[in-house]
Coordinates of C-alpha atoms in Angstrom, one line a residue:
M11 CA -42.4 -33.5 21.3
K12 CA -38.7 -34.4 21.5
I13 CA -37.5 -37.6 19.9
F14 CA -34.8 -39.2 22.1
T15 CA -32.3 -41.8 21.0
A16 CA -32.3 -45.3 22.6
A17 CA -29.4 -44.2 24.9
Q18 CA -31.4 -41.1 26.0
I19 CA -34.5 -43.2 26.6
H20 CA -32.4 -45.3 29.0
E21 CA -31.1 -42.2 30.7
L22 CA -34.6 -40.8 31.0
D23 CA -35.8 -44.0 32.8
N24 CA -32.8 -43.8 35.2
Y25 CA -33.2 -40.1 35.8
T26 CA -36.8 -40.6 36.7
I27 CA -36.0 -43.4 39.1
T28 CA -33.3 -41.3 40.8
H29 CA -34.9 -37.9 40.9
E30 CA -38.7 -38.7 41.4
P31 CA -37.6 -40.8 43.3
I32 CA -39.2 -44.1 42.5
K33 CA -38.1 -47.7 42.6
S34 CA -37.6 -49.2 39.1
I35 CA -40.1 -52.0 39.8
D36 CA -42.7 -49.3 40.8
L37 CA -42.0 -47.4 37.6
M38 CA -42.5 -50.6 35.7
E39 CA -45.8 -51.1 37.5
R40 CA -46.9 -47.6 36.6
A41 CA -46.1 -48.2 33.0
A42 CA -47.9 -51.6 33.1
K43 CA -51.1 -50.1 34.5
T44 CA -51.1 -47.5 31.7
I45 CA -50.6 -50.2 29.1
T46 CA -53.3 -52.4 30.6
R47 CA -55.8 -49.5 30.5
A48 CA -55.0 -48.9 26.8
I49 CA -55.5 -52.6 26.0
M50 CA -58.8 -52.7 28.0
D51 CA -59.9 -49.7 25.9
E52 CA -59.6 -51.8 22.8
W53 CA -60.8 -55.3 23.9
T54 CA -63.2 -56.7 26.5
D55 CA -62.5 -59.6 28.9
R56 CA -64.1 -61.9 26.4
T57 CA -60.9 -61.7 24.3
P58 CA -58.2 -64.3 25.1
M59 CA -54.8 -62.7 25.6
V60 CA -51.6 -64.5 24.7
I61 CA -48.5 -62.8 26.1
F62 CA -44.9 -63.4 24.9
A63 CA -42.4 -61.9 27.3
G64 CA -38.6 -61.6 26.8
P65 CA -35.9 -61.7 29.5
G66 CA -35.4 -58.0 29.8
N67 CA -37.5 -55.0 31.1
N68 CA -39.8 -55.1 28.1
G69 CA -40.6 -58.7 29.2
G70 CA -41.1 -57.4 32.7
D71 CA -43.6 -54.9 31.4
A72 CA -45.4 -57.7 29.6
L73 CA -45.5 -59.9 32.8
A74 CA -46.9 -57.1 34.8
V75 CA -49.6 -56.4 32.2
A76 CA -50.5 -60.1 32.2
R77 CA -51.0 -60.0 36.0
L78 CA -53.1 -56.9 35.8
L79 CA -55.2 -58.2 33.0
A80 CA -55.8 -61.4 34.9
E81 CA -56.9 -59.4 37.9
E82 CA -59.5 -57.8 35.5
S83 CA -60.9 -61.2 34.6
Y84 CA -59.2 -61.5 31.3
K85 CA -58.1 -65.0 30.2
V86 CA -54.4 -64.8 30.0
S87 CA -51.7 -67.2 28.7
V88 CA -48.1 -66.2 29.3
Y89 CA -44.9 -67.5 27.7
L90 CA -41.7 -66.1 29.2
F91 CA -38.5 -66.8 27.2
N92 CA -35.6 -67.3 29.5
I93 CA -33.3 -69.4 27.2
H94 CA -30.1 -68.1 28.8
N95 CA -31.4 -68.5 32.4
K96 CA -30.9 -64.8 32.9
L97 CA -33.7 -62.3 33.6
S98 CA -33.4 -58.7 34.4
E99 CA -34.1 -57.9 38.1
D100 CA -37.5 -56.3 37.4
C101 CA -38.5 -59.0 35.0
A102 CA -37.7 -61.7 37.6
A103 CA -39.7 -59.8 40.2
N104 CA -42.7 -59.6 37.9
K105 CA -42.4 -63.2 37.1
Q106 CA -42.7 -64.0 40.8
R107 CA -45.6 -61.6 41.2
L108 CA -47.4 -63.3 38.3
I109 CA -46.9 -66.8 39.8
D110 CA -48.1 -65.6 43.2
S111 CA -51.2 -64.0 41.7
K112 CA -54.3 -65.8 42.7
R113 CA -55.9 -65.1 39.3
A114 CA -53.0 -65.8 37.0
G115 CA -53.8 -68.0 34.0
H116 CA -51.5 -70.4 32.1
F117 CA -47.8 -69.6 32.6
T118 CA -44.9 -71.3 30.8
E119 CA -41.3 -70.4 31.2
V120 CA -39.4 -71.4 28.0
T121 CA -35.7 -72.4 28.7
L122 CA -35.0 -74.8 25.9
N123 CA -37.8 -76.2 23.7
F124 CA -40.9 -74.3 22.7
D125 CA -44.2 -75.8 21.6
P126 CA -46.0 -72.7 20.2
P127 CA -49.7 -72.3 21.1
E128 CA -52.4 -72.1 18.4
L129 CA -53.1 -68.4 17.7
T130 CA -56.6 -67.8 16.4
E131 CA -58.3 -64.7 15.0
D132 CA -60.3 -64.2 18.2
M133 CA -57.1 -63.8 20.2
V134 CA -54.8 -60.9 20.9
V135 CA -51.1 -61.4 21.1
I136 CA -49.2 -59.1 23.3
D137 CA -45.6 -58.7 22.2
G138 CA -43.2 -58.0 25.1
L139 CA -40.1 -59.7 23.7
F140 CA -37.7 -56.8 23.1
G141 CA -38.0 -53.1 23.6
S142 CA -36.2 -49.9 22.6
G143 CA -32.8 -51.2 23.8
L144 CA -32.4 -53.7 21.0
N145 CA -29.3 -52.9 18.9
K146 CA -29.0 -55.9 16.6
P147 CA -31.3 -58.0 14.4
L148 CA -33.2 -60.9 15.9
I149 CA -31.9 -64.4 14.8
G150 CA -32.4 -68.0 15.8
G151 CA -35.4 -69.0 17.9
F152 CA -36.6 -65.4 18.4
A153 CA -36.6 -64.8 14.7
S154 CA -38.6 -68.0 14.3
L155 CA -41.1 -66.9 17.0
V156 CA -41.5 -63.5 15.3
K157 CA -42.3 -65.2 12.0
Y158 CA -44.8 -67.5 13.7
I159 CA -46.6 -64.5 15.2
N160 CA -46.6 -62.6 12.0
Q161 CA -48.3 -65.4 10.1
C162 CA -51.0 -65.9 12.7
P163 CA -54.5 -64.4 12.3
A164 CA -54.6 -62.9 15.8
K165 CA -54.3 -59.2 16.4
V166 CA -50.9 -58.2 17.7
V167 CA -50.1 -55.4 20.3
S168 CA -46.5 -54.4 20.8
I169 CA -45.3 -52.8 24.0
D170 CA -43.2 -49.7 23.4
I171 CA -41.9 -50.8 20.0
P172 CA -42.4 -53.9 17.8
S173 CA -39.9 -56.6 18.8
G174 CA -37.0 -56.6 16.3
L175 CA -37.4 -53.0 15.3
M176 CA -34.7 -50.6 16.4
C177 CA -35.2 -47.1 17.6
E178 CA -33.3 -45.3 14.9
D179 CA -31.4 -47.1 12.1
N180 CA -32.9 -50.2 10.6
T181 CA -30.7 -50.2 7.5
Y182 CA -29.0 -53.5 8.3
N183 CA -31.9 -55.1 10.1
I184 CA -33.5 -58.3 8.9
H185 CA -37.0 -57.1 8.1
S186 CA -38.6 -60.5 8.0
N187 CA -37.6 -60.8 11.7
I188 CA -39.6 -57.8 13.0
I189 CA -43.0 -58.1 14.6
R190 CA -45.8 -56.6 12.4
A191 CA -48.1 -55.1 15.1
D192 CA -51.6 -54.0 14.6
L193 CA -51.2 -51.6 17.5
T194 CA -48.1 -50.2 19.1
L195 CA -48.3 -48.7 22.6
T196 CA -45.2 -46.7 22.9
L197 CA -44.1 -45.2 26.2
Q198 CA -43.8 -41.4 26.7
Q199 CA -42.4 -40.4 23.3
K200 CA -42.2 -41.6 19.7
K201 CA -39.0 -43.2 18.5
L202 CA -37.3 -42.0 15.3
S203 CA -38.0 -45.2 13.4
M204 CA -41.7 -44.5 14.0
M205 CA -41.5 -41.4 11.8
M206 CA -40.2 -43.5 8.8
A207 CA -42.8 -44.4 6.2
D208 CA -41.1 -47.8 5.5
C209 CA -41.4 -48.8 9.2
Q210 CA -45.2 -48.2 9.4
K211 CA -45.9 -51.8 8.3
Y212 CA -44.4 -53.0 11.6
I213 CA -46.0 -50.3 13.9
G214 CA -49.6 -50.4 12.8
R215 CA -51.7 -47.9 14.7
L216 CA -49.6 -46.0 17.2
R217 CA -50.6 -44.7 20.6
V218 CA -48.2 -42.7 22.8
L219 CA -48.8 -43.4 26.5
D220 CA -47.8 -40.9 29.2
I221 CA -46.2 -42.8 32.1
R222 CA -45.0 -39.6 33.8
L223 CA -41.3 -39.9 33.1
S224 CA -39.2 -37.0 34.4
K225 CA -40.4 -33.7 32.8
E226 CA -37.2 -32.0 34.1
Y227 CA -35.0 -34.4 32.1
I228 CA -37.2 -34.0 29.0
D229 CA -37.1 -30.2 29.2
K230 CA -33.4 -29.9 29.8
T231 CA -32.1 -32.6 27.5
E232 CA -31.2 -31.6 24.0
A233 CA -32.7 -33.7 21.2
N234 CA -31.5 -33.6 17.6
C235 CA -35.0 -34.5 16.4
R236 CA -38.5 -33.3 17.5
I237 CA -42.1 -33.3 16.3
L238 CA -43.8 -30.0 15.6
E239 CA -47.1 -29.7 17.5
E240 CA -49.9 -27.2 17.7
Q241 CA -48.7 -25.5 20.9
D242 CA -45.3 -24.9 19.2
V243 CA -46.9 -23.4 16.1
R244 CA -49.2 -21.1 17.9
R245 CA -46.2 -19.4 19.4
L246 CA -44.7 -18.8 16.0
L247 CA -47.6 -16.8 14.5
M248 CA -46.9 -13.1 14.1
P249 CA -49.7 -10.7 15.0
R250 CA -51.3 -8.7 12.2
D251 CA -51.2 -4.9 12.9
D252 CA -54.6 -3.4 12.8
F253 CA -53.1 -0.4 10.8
A254 CA -51.2 -2.6 8.3
H255 CA -51.3 -1.8 4.6
K256 CA -50.4 -4.1 1.7
G257 CA -46.9 -2.5 1.4
A258 CA -46.1 -3.6 4.9
M259 CA -47.3 -7.1 4.5
G260 CA -44.6 -8.3 2.0
N261 CA -44.1 -8.5 -1.7
A262 CA -43.7 -12.0 -3.1
L263 CA -42.4 -13.1 -6.6
I264 CA -43.5 -16.5 -8.0
I265 CA -41.6 -17.8 -11.0
A266 CA -43.6 -20.8 -12.3
G267 CA -45.3 -22.4 -15.1
S268 CA -44.6 -23.4 -18.7
Y269 CA -46.9 -24.1 -21.6
G270 CA -49.2 -26.9 -20.5
M271 CA -48.2 -26.4 -16.8
A272 CA -50.0 -23.1 -16.0
G273 CA -51.9 -25.0 -13.3
A274 CA -48.7 -25.2 -11.2
A275 CA -48.3 -21.5 -11.3
V276 CA -52.0 -21.0 -10.5
L277 CA -51.8 -23.2 -7.4
A278 CA -48.6 -21.7 -6.0
T279 CA -49.9 -18.2 -6.6
R280 CA -53.3 -18.8 -5.0
A281 CA -51.7 -20.5 -2.0
C282 CA -49.3 -17.5 -1.6
L283 CA -52.2 -15.0 -1.7
R284 CA -54.1 -17.1 0.9
S285 CA -51.1 -17.0 3.3
G286 CA -51.2 -13.4 4.4
V287 CA -48.8 -11.7 1.9
G288 CA -49.6 -8.2 0.8
K289 CA -48.8 -8.5 -2.9
V290 CA -47.9 -11.3 -5.3
T291 CA -46.3 -11.0 -8.7
V292 CA -46.2 -14.0 -11.0
H293 CA -43.6 -14.3 -13.7
T294 CA -44.7 -16.9 -16.3
P295 CA -44.5 -17.5 -20.1
R296 CA -46.7 -15.4 -22.3
R297 CA -48.9 -18.3 -23.4
N298 CA -50.2 -18.5 -19.7
Y299 CA -51.4 -14.9 -19.6
L300 CA -55.2 -15.6 -20.0
V301 CA -55.2 -18.6 -17.7
M302 CA -53.4 -16.7 -14.9
Q303 CA -55.3 -13.4 -15.3
T304 CA -58.6 -15.4 -15.1
A305 CA -57.6 -17.8 -12.3
V306 CA -55.8 -15.4 -10.1
P307 CA -57.0 -11.9 -10.7
E308 CA -55.5 -10.6 -7.4
A309 CA -51.9 -11.3 -8.6
V310 CA -49.8 -9.0 -10.7
M311 CA -48.8 -10.5 -14.1
Q312 CA -45.2 -10.3 -15.3
M313 CA -44.9 -12.1 -18.6
D314 CA -41.7 -13.7 -19.9
H315 CA -40.8 -12.6 -23.4
E316 CA -40.9 -16.3 -24.5
E317 CA -44.2 -17.8 -25.3
T318 CA -43.8 -21.2 -23.7
Y319 CA -41.1 -21.3 -21.1
F320 CA -39.1 -19.2 -18.5
S321 CA -36.2 -17.9 -20.5
E322 CA -34.3 -15.2 -18.6
S323 CA -33.7 -14.1 -15.0
V324 CA -35.6 -11.1 -13.8
D325 CA -34.8 -8.2 -11.3
S326 CA -35.9 -9.3 -7.8
T327 CA -34.7 -6.2 -6.0
D328 CA -38.1 -5.0 -4.9
F329 CA -39.3 -8.4 -3.7
D330 CA -39.2 -9.8 -0.1
A331 CA -39.2 -13.5 -1.2
L332 CA -39.0 -15.7 -4.3
G333 CA -40.7 -19.0 -4.9
I334 CA -39.4 -20.7 -8.0
G335 CA -39.9 -24.1 -9.8
P336 CA -43.5 -25.3 -10.0
G337 CA -44.2 -26.3 -13.6
L338 CA -41.1 -24.6 -15.0
G339 CA -40.1 -27.5 -17.3
L340 CA -36.6 -28.7 -18.1
V341 CA -35.7 -26.7 -21.2
E342 CA -32.0 -25.9 -21.2
N343 CA -32.7 -22.2 -21.6
T344 CA -34.9 -22.5 -18.5
A345 CA -32.1 -24.2 -16.6
I346 CA -29.7 -21.4 -17.4
A347 CA -32.3 -18.8 -16.5
L348 CA -32.9 -20.6 -13.2
I349 CA -29.3 -20.6 -12.0
G350 CA -29.0 -17.0 -13.2
Q351 CA -32.1 -16.1 -11.1
I352 CA -30.7 -17.8 -8.0
R353 CA -27.3 -16.0 -8.4
R354 CA -28.9 -12.6 -8.7
T355 CA -31.6 -12.9 -6.0
S356 CA -30.8 -11.5 -2.6
C357 CA -34.1 -12.1 -0.9
P358 CA -35.1 -15.6 0.6
I359 CA -35.7 -18.3 -2.0
V360 CA -38.0 -21.3 -2.0
A361 CA -37.0 -23.8 -4.7
D362 CA -39.3 -26.7 -5.6
A363 CA -40.3 -29.1 -8.3
D364 CA -38.5 -28.4 -11.6
A365 CA -36.1 -26.1 -10.0
L366 CA -34.8 -29.1 -8.0
N367 CA -34.9 -31.3 -11.1
I368 CA -32.7 -28.8 -12.9
L369 CA -30.3 -28.6 -10.1
A370 CA -30.2 -32.5 -10.0
N371 CA -29.3 -32.4 -13.7
H372 CA -26.5 -29.8 -13.1
Q373 CA -24.8 -31.1 -10.0
A374 CA -22.0 -28.5 -10.1
W375 CA -24.7 -25.8 -9.5
M376 CA -25.4 -27.2 -6.1
Q377 CA -22.2 -25.6 -4.9
Q378 CA -23.5 -22.2 -6.0
L379 CA -26.7 -22.1 -3.9
P380 CA -27.0 -19.2 -1.5
S381 CA -26.9 -20.0 2.2
G382 CA -30.4 -20.1 3.7
I383 CA -32.1 -21.4 0.5
I384 CA -35.2 -23.5 1.2
M385 CA -35.7 -26.6 -0.9
T386 CA -38.8 -28.8 -0.8
P387 CA -38.2 -32.2 -2.5
H388 CA -40.3 -35.3 -2.4
P389 CA -38.2 -38.5 -2.0
K390 CA -37.5 -39.1 -5.6
E391 CA -36.6 -35.5 -6.2
F392 CA -34.2 -35.6 -3.3
D393 CA -32.6 -38.8 -4.6
R394 CA -32.0 -37.1 -7.9
M395 CA -30.4 -34.2 -6.1
A396 CA -28.3 -36.5 -4.0
G397 CA -27.1 -38.4 -7.1
S398 CA -28.3 -41.8 -6.1
T399 CA -31.3 -43.7 -4.7
S400 CA -31.4 -44.1 -0.9
N401 CA -31.9 -47.7 0.3
N402 CA -34.5 -46.7 2.9
D403 CA -36.2 -43.7 4.5
Y404 CA -33.7 -43.4 7.4
E405 CA -30.7 -43.3 5.0
R406 CA -32.5 -40.6 2.9
L407 CA -33.2 -38.5 6.0
I408 CA -29.6 -38.6 7.1
R409 CA -28.4 -37.7 3.6
A410 CA -30.9 -34.7 3.6
Q411 CA -29.6 -33.7 7.1
Q412 CA -26.0 -33.8 5.8
M413 CA -26.9 -31.9 2.6
A414 CA -28.7 -29.2 4.6
E415 CA -25.6 -28.7 6.8
H416 CA -23.3 -28.7 3.8
I417 CA -25.2 -26.1 1.8
K418 CA -26.2 -24.2 4.9
G419 CA -29.8 -24.4 3.8
Y420 CA -33.2 -25.8 4.7
I421 CA -34.5 -29.0 3.2
I422 CA -38.2 -30.0 3.7
L423 CA -38.2 -33.7 2.8
K424 CA -41.9 -34.1 2.0
G425 CA -44.0 -37.1 3.1
H426 CA -46.6 -38.1 5.7
H427 CA -44.3 -36.8 8.4
S428 CA -42.5 -34.1 6.4
A429 CA -39.0 -33.6 7.9
L430 CA -37.4 -30.2 8.0
C431 CA -33.6 -30.6 8.0
M432 CA -32.0 -27.4 9.3
P433 CA -28.5 -25.9 8.6
D434 CA -27.5 -26.7 12.2
G435 CA -28.2 -30.4 11.8
H436 CA -31.5 -30.4 13.7
I437 CA -34.6 -32.2 12.3
V438 CA -38.2 -31.1 12.8
F439 CA -41.0 -33.5 11.8
N440 CA -44.4 -32.3 11.0
A441 CA -47.4 -33.6 12.8
T442 CA -50.2 -32.6 10.3
G443 CA -51.1 -34.0 6.9
N444 CA -52.7 -37.1 5.5
S445 CA -52.5 -39.5 2.5
G446 CA -55.2 -37.5 0.6
M447 CA -52.5 -34.9 0.0
A448 CA -50.6 -37.3 -2.1
T449 CA -52.0 -35.6 -5.2
A450 CA -50.6 -33.5 -8.0
G451 CA -50.1 -29.8 -7.1
S452 CA -49.9 -30.3 -3.3
G453 CA -46.2 -29.4 -3.4
D454 CA -46.9 -26.3 -5.4
V455 CA -49.3 -25.2 -2.7
L456 CA -46.6 -25.6 -0.1
T457 CA -44.2 -23.5 -2.2
G458 CA -46.8 -20.7 -2.3
I459 CA -47.4 -20.8 1.5
L460 CA -43.6 -20.7 2.3
T461 CA -43.0 -17.9 -0.1
A462 CA -45.8 -15.8 1.5
L463 CA -44.5 -16.4 5.0
L464 CA -41.0 -15.4 4.0
A465 CA -42.3 -12.2 2.4
R466 CA -44.4 -11.5 5.5
G467 CA -41.1 -11.3 7.5
Y468 CA -40.9 -14.7 9.2
D469 CA -37.3 -16.0 9.5
K470 CA -36.5 -19.0 7.4
G471 CA -36.6 -21.6 10.1
T472 CA -39.9 -20.3 11.4
A473 CA -41.4 -20.0 7.9
C474 CA -40.5 -23.6 7.2
Q475 CA -42.1 -24.9 10.4
L476 CA -45.2 -22.8 10.2
G477 CA -45.6 -23.4 6.5
M478 CA -45.4 -27.2 6.6
Y479 CA -47.7 -27.3 9.6
L480 CA -50.3 -25.0 8.0
H481 CA -50.1 -27.0 4.7
G482 CA -50.8 -30.3 6.5
L483 CA -53.5 -28.8 8.7
A484 CA -55.4 -27.4 5.7
G485 CA -55.1 -30.8 4.1
D486 CA -56.5 -32.4 7.3
L487 CA -59.4 -30.0 7.4
A488 CA -60.1 -30.6 3.7
A489 CA -60.0 -34.4 4.2
K490 CA -62.7 -34.1 6.9
E491 CA -64.9 -32.3 4.5
V492 CA -64.3 -34.1 1.1
G493 CA -62.5 -37.3 2.2
K494 CA -59.0 -38.4 1.4
E495 CA -59.9 -40.1 -1.9
S496 CA -61.4 -37.0 -3.4
L497 CA -59.0 -34.4 -2.1
V498 CA -57.2 -32.3 -4.7
A499 CA -54.6 -29.5 -4.3
S500 CA -57.2 -26.7 -4.7
D501 CA -59.0 -28.1 -1.6
I502 CA -55.8 -27.4 0.5
I503 CA -55.9 -23.8 -0.6
Q504 CA -59.6 -23.6 0.1
F505 CA -59.1 -24.7 3.7
L506 CA -56.0 -22.5 4.4
P507 CA -58.2 -19.8 5.9
K508 CA -59.7 -22.3 8.4
A509 CA -56.2 -23.6 9.2
F510 CA -55.1 -20.0 10.1
L511 CA -58.2 -19.5 12.1
K512 CA -57.7 -22.7 14.0
L513 CA -54.2 -21.6 15.1
E514 CA -55.4 -18.0 15.9
D515 CA -58.2 -19.2 18.2

């Protein structure tokens, strides 16, 4: 699914109107019918509906929904805010249709003073004040109305996007002046702000409604951001030759673990082995030997000459991919060994965890990273790499995008919607995963998966997309079995085979 900007959304509407062809008022009616059906799926006609409509096309949608609900015997109260005595053409048309409707309920057009209705817990408020075209924070009376709605006990449904929330950048928004919806019914496609963790408190539960906007425009229009979905991932999977042998399936090297952090090396290695690679070698401190040999008997052990930490770079000539960082620790000798390893390695590299923390502590080394390197930071790790804390998720995403372009690498910014920032500036959001995966070791598992896919021969962009999708899918399958509260990183590995099978079906 592509994520269009606010300007592209406007163009998509106009393109549909021109090329379907369809009148704008009829397209609004089609959208309103889809929204109405979604509301009726949630609440019966015994639930009073209070609708707040703005002066633009979002308000026009809301007025059409009010009429359609009234025709379905819902008790509807409507407040149209026309304080500048200027409605959009389609909003004005739907105002008249509502007034002319024989079953319309209470209707008030607010032009100056507003006496707000009592909003009780048995009611549903439908927010149709402002849509995706908003480009500045709400102030004045509309800000007061938003605050009034937010403090009420009623359920709140927003049409397309919560009023006050902007499609992309909310850095300079006034956050107290944004509707906090329980349910957002967005039209056709998700907006970029809907992928940001710090915007979820405004969106609530999200449903994407297909209103049949132009498929031709959607297909031919370039979008800088998109959401990775199952049909995309199925096309990425490489077939496994029936006559394959382990030498043809890739040889991966994992450099991980320090004394007391052998578990990170175990998780990364087990995940790597479960992701289709032919052979995995683990380089880890000597003190981890018994743990690794017992926990991962399928892996080849390569022991560092130091007892407790990674101390010296190793020859990677015979390997097809390197995963480095989980549980390495921050000993200065390890830091020197890390940059030495990165410099001498010619195969694809996945850097995670302490590898990223070491780079953050040695900012000059960031300039020495090979093009095509894959880094998988969580938000705090990325902020350390960037040298300062981001003010919000959008700012962090843009900084990750810029860093990926600058270093000509791949950055997977981990989160509920993990974002892959590509060297060409494009961003791919992952559609799988759940909050149960917010547990120690989950990132180590991702490192192992990515390293295996690279060793198998997937190109870097494909490995990143397939890897983060599989990681999240395995986590989703695990959560169904054990629940989010009880999920641990080992469960993700356990369900990796089922994740592969689901995509292969």
